[in-house]
Short mmCIF file of C-alpha atoms and ligand atoms in Angstrom, two decimals:
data_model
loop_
_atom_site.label_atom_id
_atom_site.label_comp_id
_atom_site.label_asym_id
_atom_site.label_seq_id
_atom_site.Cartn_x
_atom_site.Cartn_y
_atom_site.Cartn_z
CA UNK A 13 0.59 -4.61 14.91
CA UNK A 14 -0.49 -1.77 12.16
CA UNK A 15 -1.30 -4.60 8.85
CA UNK A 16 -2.57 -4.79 5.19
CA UNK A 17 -4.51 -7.83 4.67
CA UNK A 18 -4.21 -8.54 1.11
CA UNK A 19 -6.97 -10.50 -0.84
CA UNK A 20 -6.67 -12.54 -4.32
CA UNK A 21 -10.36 -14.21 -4.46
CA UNK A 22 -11.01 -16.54 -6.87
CA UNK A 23 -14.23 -19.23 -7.90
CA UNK A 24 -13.51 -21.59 -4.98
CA UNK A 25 -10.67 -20.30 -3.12
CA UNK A 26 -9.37 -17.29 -1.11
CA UNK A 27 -5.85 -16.61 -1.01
CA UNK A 28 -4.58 -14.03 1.64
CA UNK A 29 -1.35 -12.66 2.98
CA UNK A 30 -1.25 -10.40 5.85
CA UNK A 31 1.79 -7.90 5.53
CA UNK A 32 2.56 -6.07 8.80
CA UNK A 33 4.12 -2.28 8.87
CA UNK A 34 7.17 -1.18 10.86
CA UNK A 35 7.40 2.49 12.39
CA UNK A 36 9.76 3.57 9.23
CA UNK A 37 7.08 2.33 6.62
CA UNK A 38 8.54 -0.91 5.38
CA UNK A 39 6.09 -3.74 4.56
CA UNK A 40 7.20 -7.15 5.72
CA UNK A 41 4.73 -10.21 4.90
CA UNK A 42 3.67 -12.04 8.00
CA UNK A 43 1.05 -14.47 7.16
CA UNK A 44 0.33 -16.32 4.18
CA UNK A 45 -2.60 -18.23 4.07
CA UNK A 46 -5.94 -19.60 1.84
CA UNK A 47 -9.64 -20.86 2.43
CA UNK A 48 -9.73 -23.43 -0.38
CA UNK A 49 -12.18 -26.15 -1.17
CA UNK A 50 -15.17 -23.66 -1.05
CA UNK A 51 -18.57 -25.12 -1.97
CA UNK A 52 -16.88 -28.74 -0.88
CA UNK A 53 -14.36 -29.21 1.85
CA UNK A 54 -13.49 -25.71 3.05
CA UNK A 55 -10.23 -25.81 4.75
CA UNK A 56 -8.25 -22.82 6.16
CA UNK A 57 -4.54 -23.28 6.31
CA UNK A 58 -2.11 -20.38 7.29
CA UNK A 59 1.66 -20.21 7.52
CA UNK A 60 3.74 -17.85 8.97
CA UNK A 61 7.46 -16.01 8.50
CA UNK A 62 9.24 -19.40 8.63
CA UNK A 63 6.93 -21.38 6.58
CA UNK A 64 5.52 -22.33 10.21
CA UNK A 65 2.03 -23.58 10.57
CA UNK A 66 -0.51 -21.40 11.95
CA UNK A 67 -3.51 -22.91 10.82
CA UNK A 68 -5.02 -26.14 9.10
CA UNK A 69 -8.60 -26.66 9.78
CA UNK A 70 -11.51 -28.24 8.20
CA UNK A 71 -14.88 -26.57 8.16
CA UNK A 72 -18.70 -27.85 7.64
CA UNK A 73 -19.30 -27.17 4.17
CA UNK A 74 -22.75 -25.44 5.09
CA UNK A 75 -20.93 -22.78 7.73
CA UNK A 76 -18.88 -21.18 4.53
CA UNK A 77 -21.10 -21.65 1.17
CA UNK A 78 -19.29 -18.96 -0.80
CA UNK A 79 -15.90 -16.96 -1.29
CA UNK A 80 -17.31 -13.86 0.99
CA UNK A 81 -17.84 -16.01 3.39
CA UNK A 82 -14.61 -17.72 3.53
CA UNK A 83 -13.03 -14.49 3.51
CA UNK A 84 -14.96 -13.27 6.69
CA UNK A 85 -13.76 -16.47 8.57
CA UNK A 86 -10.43 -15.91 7.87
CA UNK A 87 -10.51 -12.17 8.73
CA UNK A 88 -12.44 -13.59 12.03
CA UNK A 89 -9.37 -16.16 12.24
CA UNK A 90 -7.03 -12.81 12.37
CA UNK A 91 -9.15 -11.36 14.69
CA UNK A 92 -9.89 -13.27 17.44
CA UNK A 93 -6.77 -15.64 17.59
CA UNK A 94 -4.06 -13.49 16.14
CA UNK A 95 -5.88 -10.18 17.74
CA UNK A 96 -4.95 -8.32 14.04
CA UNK A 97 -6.91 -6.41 12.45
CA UNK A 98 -6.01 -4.93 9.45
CA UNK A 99 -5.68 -1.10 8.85
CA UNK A 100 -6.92 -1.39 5.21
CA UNK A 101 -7.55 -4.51 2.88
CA UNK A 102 -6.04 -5.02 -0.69
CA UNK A 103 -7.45 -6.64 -3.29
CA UNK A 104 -6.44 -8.32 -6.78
CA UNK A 105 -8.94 -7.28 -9.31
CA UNK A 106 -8.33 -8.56 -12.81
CA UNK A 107 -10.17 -6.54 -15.10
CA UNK A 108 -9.91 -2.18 -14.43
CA UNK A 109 -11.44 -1.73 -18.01
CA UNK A 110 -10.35 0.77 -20.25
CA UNK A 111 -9.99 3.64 -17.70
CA UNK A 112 -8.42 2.51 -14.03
CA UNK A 113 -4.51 2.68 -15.17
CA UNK A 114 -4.00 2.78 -11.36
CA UNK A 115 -4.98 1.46 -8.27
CA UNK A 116 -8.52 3.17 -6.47
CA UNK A 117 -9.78 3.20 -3.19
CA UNK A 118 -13.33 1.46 -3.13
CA UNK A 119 -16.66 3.21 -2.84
CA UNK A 120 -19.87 1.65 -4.19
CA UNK A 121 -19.57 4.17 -6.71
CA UNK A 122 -16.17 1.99 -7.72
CA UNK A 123 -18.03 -1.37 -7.27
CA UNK A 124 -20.54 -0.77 -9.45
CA UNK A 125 -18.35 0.50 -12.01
CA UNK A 126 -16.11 -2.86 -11.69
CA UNK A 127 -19.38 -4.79 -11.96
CA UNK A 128 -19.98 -3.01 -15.57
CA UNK A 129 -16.66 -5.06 -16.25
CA UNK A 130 -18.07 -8.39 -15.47
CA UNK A 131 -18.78 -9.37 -19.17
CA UNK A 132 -14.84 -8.62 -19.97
CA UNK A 133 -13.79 -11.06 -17.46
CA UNK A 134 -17.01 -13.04 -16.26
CA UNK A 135 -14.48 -16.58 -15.23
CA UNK A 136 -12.74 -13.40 -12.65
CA UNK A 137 -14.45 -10.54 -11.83
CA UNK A 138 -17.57 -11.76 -10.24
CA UNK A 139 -15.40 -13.55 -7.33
CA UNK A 140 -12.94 -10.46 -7.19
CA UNK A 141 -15.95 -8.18 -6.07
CA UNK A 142 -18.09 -11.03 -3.87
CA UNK A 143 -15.54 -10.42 -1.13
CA UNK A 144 -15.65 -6.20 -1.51
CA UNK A 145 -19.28 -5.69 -1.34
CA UNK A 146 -19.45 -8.16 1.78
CA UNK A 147 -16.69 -6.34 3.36
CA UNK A 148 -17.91 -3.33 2.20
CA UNK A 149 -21.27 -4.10 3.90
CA UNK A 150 -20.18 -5.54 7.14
CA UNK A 151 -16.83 -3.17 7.45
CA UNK A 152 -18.29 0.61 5.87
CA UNK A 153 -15.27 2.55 7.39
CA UNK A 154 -12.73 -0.54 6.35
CA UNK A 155 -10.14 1.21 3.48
CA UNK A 156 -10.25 -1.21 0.65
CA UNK A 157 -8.20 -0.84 -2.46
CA UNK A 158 -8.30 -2.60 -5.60
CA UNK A 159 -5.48 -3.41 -7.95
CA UNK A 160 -5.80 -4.19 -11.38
CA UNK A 161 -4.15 -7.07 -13.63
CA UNK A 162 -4.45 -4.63 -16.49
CA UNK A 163 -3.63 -1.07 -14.95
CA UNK A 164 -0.12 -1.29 -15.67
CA UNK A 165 -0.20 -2.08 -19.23
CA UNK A 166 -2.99 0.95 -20.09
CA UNK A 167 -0.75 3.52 -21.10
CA UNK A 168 0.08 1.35 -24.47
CA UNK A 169 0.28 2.87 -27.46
CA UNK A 170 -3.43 3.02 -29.29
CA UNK A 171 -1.47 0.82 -32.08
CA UNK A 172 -0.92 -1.80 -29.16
CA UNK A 173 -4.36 -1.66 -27.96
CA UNK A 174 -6.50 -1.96 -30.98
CA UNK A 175 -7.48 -4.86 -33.22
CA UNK A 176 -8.39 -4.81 -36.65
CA UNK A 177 -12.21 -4.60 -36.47
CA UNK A 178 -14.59 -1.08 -36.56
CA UNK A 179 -13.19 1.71 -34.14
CA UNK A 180 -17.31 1.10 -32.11
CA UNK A 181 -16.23 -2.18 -30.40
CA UNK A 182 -12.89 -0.97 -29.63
CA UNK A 183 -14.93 1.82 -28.18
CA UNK A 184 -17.04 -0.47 -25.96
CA UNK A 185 -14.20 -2.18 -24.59
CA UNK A 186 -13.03 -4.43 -27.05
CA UNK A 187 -9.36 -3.86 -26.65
CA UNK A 188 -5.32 -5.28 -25.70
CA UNK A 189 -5.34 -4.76 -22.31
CA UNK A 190 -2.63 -7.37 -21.31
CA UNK A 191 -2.93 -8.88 -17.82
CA UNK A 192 -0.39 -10.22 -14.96
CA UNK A 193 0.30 -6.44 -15.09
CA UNK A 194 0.86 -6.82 -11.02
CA UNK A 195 3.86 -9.07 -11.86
CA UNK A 196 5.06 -6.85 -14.08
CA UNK A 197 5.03 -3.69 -12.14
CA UNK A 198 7.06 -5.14 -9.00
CA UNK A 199 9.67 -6.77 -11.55
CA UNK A 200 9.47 -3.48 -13.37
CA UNK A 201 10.34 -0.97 -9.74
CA UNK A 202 12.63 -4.08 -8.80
CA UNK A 203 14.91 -3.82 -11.66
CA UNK A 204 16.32 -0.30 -10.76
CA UNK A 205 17.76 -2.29 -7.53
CA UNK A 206 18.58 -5.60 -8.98
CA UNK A 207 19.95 -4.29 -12.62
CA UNK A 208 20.14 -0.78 -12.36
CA UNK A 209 22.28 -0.94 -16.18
CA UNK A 210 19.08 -2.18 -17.50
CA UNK A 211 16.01 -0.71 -15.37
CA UNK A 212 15.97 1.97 -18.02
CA UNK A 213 16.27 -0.26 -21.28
CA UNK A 214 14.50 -2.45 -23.59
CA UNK A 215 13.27 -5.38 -21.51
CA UNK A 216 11.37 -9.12 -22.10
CA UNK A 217 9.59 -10.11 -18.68
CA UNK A 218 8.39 -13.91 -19.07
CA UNK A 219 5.92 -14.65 -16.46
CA UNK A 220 5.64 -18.19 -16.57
CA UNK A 221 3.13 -19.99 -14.19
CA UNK A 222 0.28 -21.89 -14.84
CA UNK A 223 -0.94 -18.87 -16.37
CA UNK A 224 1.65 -17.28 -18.38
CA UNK A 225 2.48 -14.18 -20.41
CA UNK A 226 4.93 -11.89 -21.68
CA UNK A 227 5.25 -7.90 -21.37
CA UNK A 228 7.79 -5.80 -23.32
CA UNK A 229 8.97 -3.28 -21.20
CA UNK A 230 10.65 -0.07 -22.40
CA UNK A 231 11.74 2.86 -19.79
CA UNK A 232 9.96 0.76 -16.68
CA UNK A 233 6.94 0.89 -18.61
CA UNK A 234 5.06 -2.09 -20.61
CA UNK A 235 4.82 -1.14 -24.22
CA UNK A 236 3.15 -4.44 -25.48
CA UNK A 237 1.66 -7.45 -23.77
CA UNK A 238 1.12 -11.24 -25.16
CA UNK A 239 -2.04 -11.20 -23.62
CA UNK A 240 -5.21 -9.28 -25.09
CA UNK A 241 -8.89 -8.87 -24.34
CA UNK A 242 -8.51 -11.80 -22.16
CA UNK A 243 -5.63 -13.89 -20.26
CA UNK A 244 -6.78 -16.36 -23.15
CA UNK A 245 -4.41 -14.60 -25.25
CA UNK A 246 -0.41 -15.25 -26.14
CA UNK A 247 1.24 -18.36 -24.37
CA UNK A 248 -0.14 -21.32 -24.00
CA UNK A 249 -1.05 -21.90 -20.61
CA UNK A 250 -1.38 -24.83 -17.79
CA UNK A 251 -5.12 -25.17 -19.01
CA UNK A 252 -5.77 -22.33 -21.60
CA UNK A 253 -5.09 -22.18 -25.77
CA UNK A 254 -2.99 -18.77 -25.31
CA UNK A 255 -2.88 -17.55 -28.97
CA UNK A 256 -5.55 -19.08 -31.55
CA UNK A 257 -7.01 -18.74 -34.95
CA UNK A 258 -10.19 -17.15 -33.65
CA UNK A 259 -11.62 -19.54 -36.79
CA UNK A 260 -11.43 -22.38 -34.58
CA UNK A 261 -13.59 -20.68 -32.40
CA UNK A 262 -16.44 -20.44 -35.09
CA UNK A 263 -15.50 -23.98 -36.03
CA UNK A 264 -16.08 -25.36 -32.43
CA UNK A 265 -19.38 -23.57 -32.48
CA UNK A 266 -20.61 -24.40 -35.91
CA UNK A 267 -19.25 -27.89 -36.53
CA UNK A 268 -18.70 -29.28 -32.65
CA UNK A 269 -22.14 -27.36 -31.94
CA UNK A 270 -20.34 -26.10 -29.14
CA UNK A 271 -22.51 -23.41 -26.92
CA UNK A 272 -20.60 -20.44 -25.90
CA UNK A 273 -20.70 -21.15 -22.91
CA UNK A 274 -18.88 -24.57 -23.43
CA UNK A 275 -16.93 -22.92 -25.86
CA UNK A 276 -15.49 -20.90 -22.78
CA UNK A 277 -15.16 -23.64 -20.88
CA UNK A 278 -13.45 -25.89 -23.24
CA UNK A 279 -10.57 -23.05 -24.41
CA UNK A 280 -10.25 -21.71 -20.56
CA UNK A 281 -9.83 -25.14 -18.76
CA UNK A 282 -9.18 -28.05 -21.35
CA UNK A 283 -6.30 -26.97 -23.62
CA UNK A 284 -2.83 -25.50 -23.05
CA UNK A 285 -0.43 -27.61 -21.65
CA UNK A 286 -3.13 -30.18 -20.71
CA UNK A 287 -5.20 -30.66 -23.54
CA UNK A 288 -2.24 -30.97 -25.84
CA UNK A 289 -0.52 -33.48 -23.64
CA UNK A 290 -3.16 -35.02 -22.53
CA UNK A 291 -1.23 -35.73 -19.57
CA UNK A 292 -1.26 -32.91 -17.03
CA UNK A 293 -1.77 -29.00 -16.93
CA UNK A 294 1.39 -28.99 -14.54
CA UNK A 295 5.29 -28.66 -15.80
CA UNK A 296 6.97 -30.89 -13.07
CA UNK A 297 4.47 -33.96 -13.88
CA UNK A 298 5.03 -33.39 -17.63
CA UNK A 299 8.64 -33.23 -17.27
CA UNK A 300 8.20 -36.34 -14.92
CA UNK A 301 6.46 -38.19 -17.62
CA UNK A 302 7.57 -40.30 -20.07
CA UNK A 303 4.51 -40.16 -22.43
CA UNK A 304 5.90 -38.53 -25.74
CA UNK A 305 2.87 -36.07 -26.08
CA UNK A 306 4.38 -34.60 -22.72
CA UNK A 307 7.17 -34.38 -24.16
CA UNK A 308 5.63 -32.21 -27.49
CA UNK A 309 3.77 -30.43 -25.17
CA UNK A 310 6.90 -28.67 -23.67
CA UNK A 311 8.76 -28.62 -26.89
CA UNK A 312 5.08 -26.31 -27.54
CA UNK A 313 5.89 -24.47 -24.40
CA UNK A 314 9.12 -23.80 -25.66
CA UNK A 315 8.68 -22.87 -28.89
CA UNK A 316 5.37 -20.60 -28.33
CA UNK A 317 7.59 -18.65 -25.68
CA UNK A 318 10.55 -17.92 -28.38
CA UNK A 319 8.17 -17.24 -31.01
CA UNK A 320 6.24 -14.57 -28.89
CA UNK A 321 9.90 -13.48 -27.70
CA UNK A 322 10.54 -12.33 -31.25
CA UNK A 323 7.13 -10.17 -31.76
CA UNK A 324 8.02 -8.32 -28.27
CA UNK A 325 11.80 -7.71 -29.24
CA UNK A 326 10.26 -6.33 -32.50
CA UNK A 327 7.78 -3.88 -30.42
CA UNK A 328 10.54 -2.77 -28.46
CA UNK A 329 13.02 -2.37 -31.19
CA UNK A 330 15.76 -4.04 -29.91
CA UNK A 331 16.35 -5.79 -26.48
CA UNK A 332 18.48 -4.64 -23.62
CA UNK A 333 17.73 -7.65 -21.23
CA UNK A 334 15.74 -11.03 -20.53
CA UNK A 335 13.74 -11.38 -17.23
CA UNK A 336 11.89 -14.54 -16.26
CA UNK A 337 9.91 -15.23 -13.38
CA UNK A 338 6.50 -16.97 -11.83
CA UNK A 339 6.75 -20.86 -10.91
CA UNK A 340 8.01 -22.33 -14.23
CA UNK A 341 10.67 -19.03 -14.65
CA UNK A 342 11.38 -19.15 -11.50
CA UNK A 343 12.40 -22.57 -10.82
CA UNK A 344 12.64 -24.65 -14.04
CA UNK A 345 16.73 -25.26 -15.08
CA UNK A 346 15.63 -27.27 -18.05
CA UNK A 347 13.02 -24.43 -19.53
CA UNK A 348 15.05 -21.45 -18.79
CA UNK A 349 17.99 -23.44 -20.90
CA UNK A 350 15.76 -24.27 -23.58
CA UNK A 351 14.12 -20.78 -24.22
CA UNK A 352 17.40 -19.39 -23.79
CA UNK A 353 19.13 -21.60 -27.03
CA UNK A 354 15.56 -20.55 -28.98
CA UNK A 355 16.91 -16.72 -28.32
CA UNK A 356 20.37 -17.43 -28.72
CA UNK A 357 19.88 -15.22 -32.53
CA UNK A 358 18.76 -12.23 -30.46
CA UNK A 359 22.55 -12.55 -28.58
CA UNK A 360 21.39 -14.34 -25.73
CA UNK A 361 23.53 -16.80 -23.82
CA UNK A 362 23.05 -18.50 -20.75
CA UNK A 363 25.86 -19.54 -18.13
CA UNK A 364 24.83 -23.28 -16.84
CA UNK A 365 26.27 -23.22 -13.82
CA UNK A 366 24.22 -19.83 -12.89
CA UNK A 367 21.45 -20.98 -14.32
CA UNK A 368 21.29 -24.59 -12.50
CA UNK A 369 22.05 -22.65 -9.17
CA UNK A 370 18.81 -20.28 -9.95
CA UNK A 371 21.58 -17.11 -9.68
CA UNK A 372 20.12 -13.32 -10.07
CA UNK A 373 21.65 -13.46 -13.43
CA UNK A 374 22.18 -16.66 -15.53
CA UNK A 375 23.61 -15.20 -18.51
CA UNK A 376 27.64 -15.59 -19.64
CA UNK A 377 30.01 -12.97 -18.72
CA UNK A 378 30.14 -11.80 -22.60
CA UNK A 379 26.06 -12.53 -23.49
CA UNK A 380 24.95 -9.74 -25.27
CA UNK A 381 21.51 -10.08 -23.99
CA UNK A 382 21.82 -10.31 -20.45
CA UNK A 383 19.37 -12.47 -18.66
CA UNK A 384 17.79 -12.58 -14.83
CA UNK A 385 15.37 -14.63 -12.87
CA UNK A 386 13.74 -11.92 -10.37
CA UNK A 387 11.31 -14.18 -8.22
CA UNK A 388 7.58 -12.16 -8.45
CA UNK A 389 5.85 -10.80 -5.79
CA UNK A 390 2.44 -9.65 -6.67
CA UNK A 391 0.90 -9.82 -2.95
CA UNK A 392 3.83 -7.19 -1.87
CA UNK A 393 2.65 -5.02 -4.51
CA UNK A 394 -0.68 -4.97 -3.94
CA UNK A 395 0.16 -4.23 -0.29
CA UNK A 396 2.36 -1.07 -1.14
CA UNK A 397 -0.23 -0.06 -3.43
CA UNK A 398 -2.99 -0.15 -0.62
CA UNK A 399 -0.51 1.22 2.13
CA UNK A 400 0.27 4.27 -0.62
CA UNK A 401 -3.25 4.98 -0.90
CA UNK A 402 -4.54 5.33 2.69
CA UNK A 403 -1.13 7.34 3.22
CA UNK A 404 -2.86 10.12 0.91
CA UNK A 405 -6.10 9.61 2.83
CA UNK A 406 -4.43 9.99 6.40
CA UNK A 407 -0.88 11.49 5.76
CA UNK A 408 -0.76 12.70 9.09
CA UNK A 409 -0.98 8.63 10.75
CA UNK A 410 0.92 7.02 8.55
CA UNK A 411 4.40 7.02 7.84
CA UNK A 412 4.82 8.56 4.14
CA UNK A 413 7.86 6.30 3.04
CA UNK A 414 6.72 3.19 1.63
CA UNK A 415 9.44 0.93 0.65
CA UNK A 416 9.88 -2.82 0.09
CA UNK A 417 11.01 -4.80 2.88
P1 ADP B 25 0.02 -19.61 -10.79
O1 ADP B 25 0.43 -18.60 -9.74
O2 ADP B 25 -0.29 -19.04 -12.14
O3 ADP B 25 -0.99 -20.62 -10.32
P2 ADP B 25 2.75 -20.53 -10.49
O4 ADP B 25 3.47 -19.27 -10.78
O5 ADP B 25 2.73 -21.02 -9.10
O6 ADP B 25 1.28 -20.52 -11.09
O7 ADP B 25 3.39 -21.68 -11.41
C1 ADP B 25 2.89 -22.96 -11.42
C2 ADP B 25 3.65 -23.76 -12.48
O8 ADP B 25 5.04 -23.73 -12.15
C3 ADP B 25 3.24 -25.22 -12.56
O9 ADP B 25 3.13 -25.63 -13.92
C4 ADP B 25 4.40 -25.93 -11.89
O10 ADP B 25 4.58 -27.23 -12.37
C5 ADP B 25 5.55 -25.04 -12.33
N1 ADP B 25 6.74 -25.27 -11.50
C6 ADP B 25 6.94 -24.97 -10.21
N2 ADP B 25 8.15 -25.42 -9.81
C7 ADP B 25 8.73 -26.00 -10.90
C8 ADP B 25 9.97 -26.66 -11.15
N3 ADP B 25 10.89 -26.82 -10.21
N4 ADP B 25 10.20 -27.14 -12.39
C9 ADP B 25 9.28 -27.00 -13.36
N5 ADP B 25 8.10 -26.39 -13.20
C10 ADP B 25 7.82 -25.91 -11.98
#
């Protein structure tokens, strides 16, 4: 079977999907799988096309001490059990820096320009590359591909990609990029299927997850992004602040003698959802709870999401359509309805009945804002990406027509 492993690598887990090609080009996922507990209990567990299990095995925690390693067990798990092996491997990279607006085929002239991005994202980057070089090393004549959580938002307008400090930091880097920019892109070349009245219009994507953001959309491209220099930015997330006073930054530091370092730590993994609750960084078990500050925390949620709503609508001028998607978009009745009634002034109104059955469209009949839940798919997009870019290496091998299964 001709495949495209896909790779998302992260500090202590490896998530992969294995997509497999048919003779007209179409991309169909076959395997989903991850190497979790890393540095602990490393366990591999892989599904296949029916949610069947193909894997669930513990492993010494000395035989896989890091993410590379992991990754090479589970392309050896492919190998010599599933006899695949992949034509080219994918990869999620967060941070493309100021110049990779598209996906690249990796060199170690690529690596060590990702590397120089390492201080942009240094919670991401270092365990998006781990996995490269090692493959890179082991597998030389292996096609990898990275694709960026920021390429998609870099052709913003230099008024959307600057903040108000001098022009030299913007010039090192210091800039909006905007991140789930993955998401975006396959809700973005979905839309022309799935609403093709609004694929060309002014539209709000809410990707809602544990981490969460917000892209205005204009034309199929995103114009503005709640998310900035780093996914710290915009919404407040399962475990991050999302938008803050960068004052209580210095005021952490100065009076809570905070280090940076803890200072990182502190805004990236205790706040959000679960510092403000002080219940849980996770939707279901705060809408499960009955602790009041659970309850705030959504109303938060809620209210952050609306508020940001009305910045994005004002960047795109107007509003042609509402999209949300990611686990809490994607599956939450209760805070779909809820944003919904906050954006009820910007002629949005929902149908409850569509919206309780999780229908393509959970607007009224007569809402003047029409609204959609289109279910993400990042992995798929990575996986074109990577299939698109070894079809201009070898256009003679491969079929040319890449389309979504
Ligand atoms: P990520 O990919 O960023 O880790 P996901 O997109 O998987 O996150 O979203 C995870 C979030 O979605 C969690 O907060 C989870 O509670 C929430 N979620 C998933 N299903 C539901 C549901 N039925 N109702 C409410 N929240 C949900």
């Amino acid at each position: 079977m001709d495949a495209i492993l896909v790779v998302n690598a992260g500090s202590s887990s490896v998530k992969f999907q294995v997509f497999a090609l048919d003779g007209e080009g179409r991309l169909r996922r076959e395997i989903k799988g991850q190497m979790d507990g890393i540095g602990s209990r490393p366990r591999l567990r892989a599904t296949g096309t029916t949610g069947d299990t193909l894997a669930d095995r513990a492993y010494p925690i000395e035989s896989i001490p890091d993410v590379p390693a992991a990754l090479l067990v589970a392309a050896a798990w492919l190998r010599d059990e599933l006899q695949l092996s992949p034509l080219a491997v994918g990869h999620r990279v967060v941070h493309g820096g100021p110049d990779y607006d598209r996906p690249v085929l990796i060199d170690h002239g690529v690596v060590a320009r990702l590397e120089r991005l390492t201080t942009l994202a240094p919670l991401h980057q270092p365990h998006n590359l781990a996995p490269i070089r090692s493959l890179l090393a082991k597998f030389p004549s292996l096609p990898q591909v990275a694709c960026f959580d920021t390429a998609f938002h870099r052709d913003h307008d230099e008024l959307a990609d600057h903040y108000a400090i001098p022009r030299r930091l913007h010039d090192e880097g210091v800039r909006r990029y905007g991140f789930h920019g993955l998401s975006y892109e396959y809700i973005a070349k979905s839309l022309p299927n799935i609403a093709p009245e609004i694929a060309q219009g002014r539209v709000i994507v809410a990707h809602l997850g544990s981490g969460a953001s917000m892209c205005a959309i204009h034309g199929g491209r995103s114009v503005e992004s709640t998310m900035g220099f780093t996914a710290l930015d915009g919404l407040p997330m399962g475990t991050r602040t999302g938008q803050i006073d960068p004052g209580v930054v210095l005021y952490l530091m100065s009076a809570k003698g905070m280090s940076p370092a803890e200072a990182q730590d502190f805004l990236y993994r205790d706040c959000g959802l679960k510092g403000l609750s002080g219940v849980s960084n996770d939707m279901r078990e705060l809408q499960n709870s009955s602790d009041p500050w659970a309850a705030f925390a959504i109303d938060h949620f809620v209210y952050r999401v609306a508020l940001h709503a009305g910045m994005l609508a004002a960047a795109l001028q107007g509003l042609d359509a509402f999209v949300f998607t990611a686990g809490i978009g994607e599956n939450s009745v209760g805070i779909r309805a809820r944003i919904a009634e906050r954006l009820e002034w910007l002629g949005v109104s929902l149908d409850p009945a569509e919206n309780a059955r999780h229908a393509p469209r959970i607007s009224r009949a007569g809402s003047r804002i029409p609204v959609y839940i289109v279910p993400t798919n990042e992995e798929l997009m990575i996986a074109q990406h990577t299939l698109s870019l070894l079809c201009d290496r070898h256009s003679s091998s491969i079929p040319k027509q890449v389309r979504a299964s």
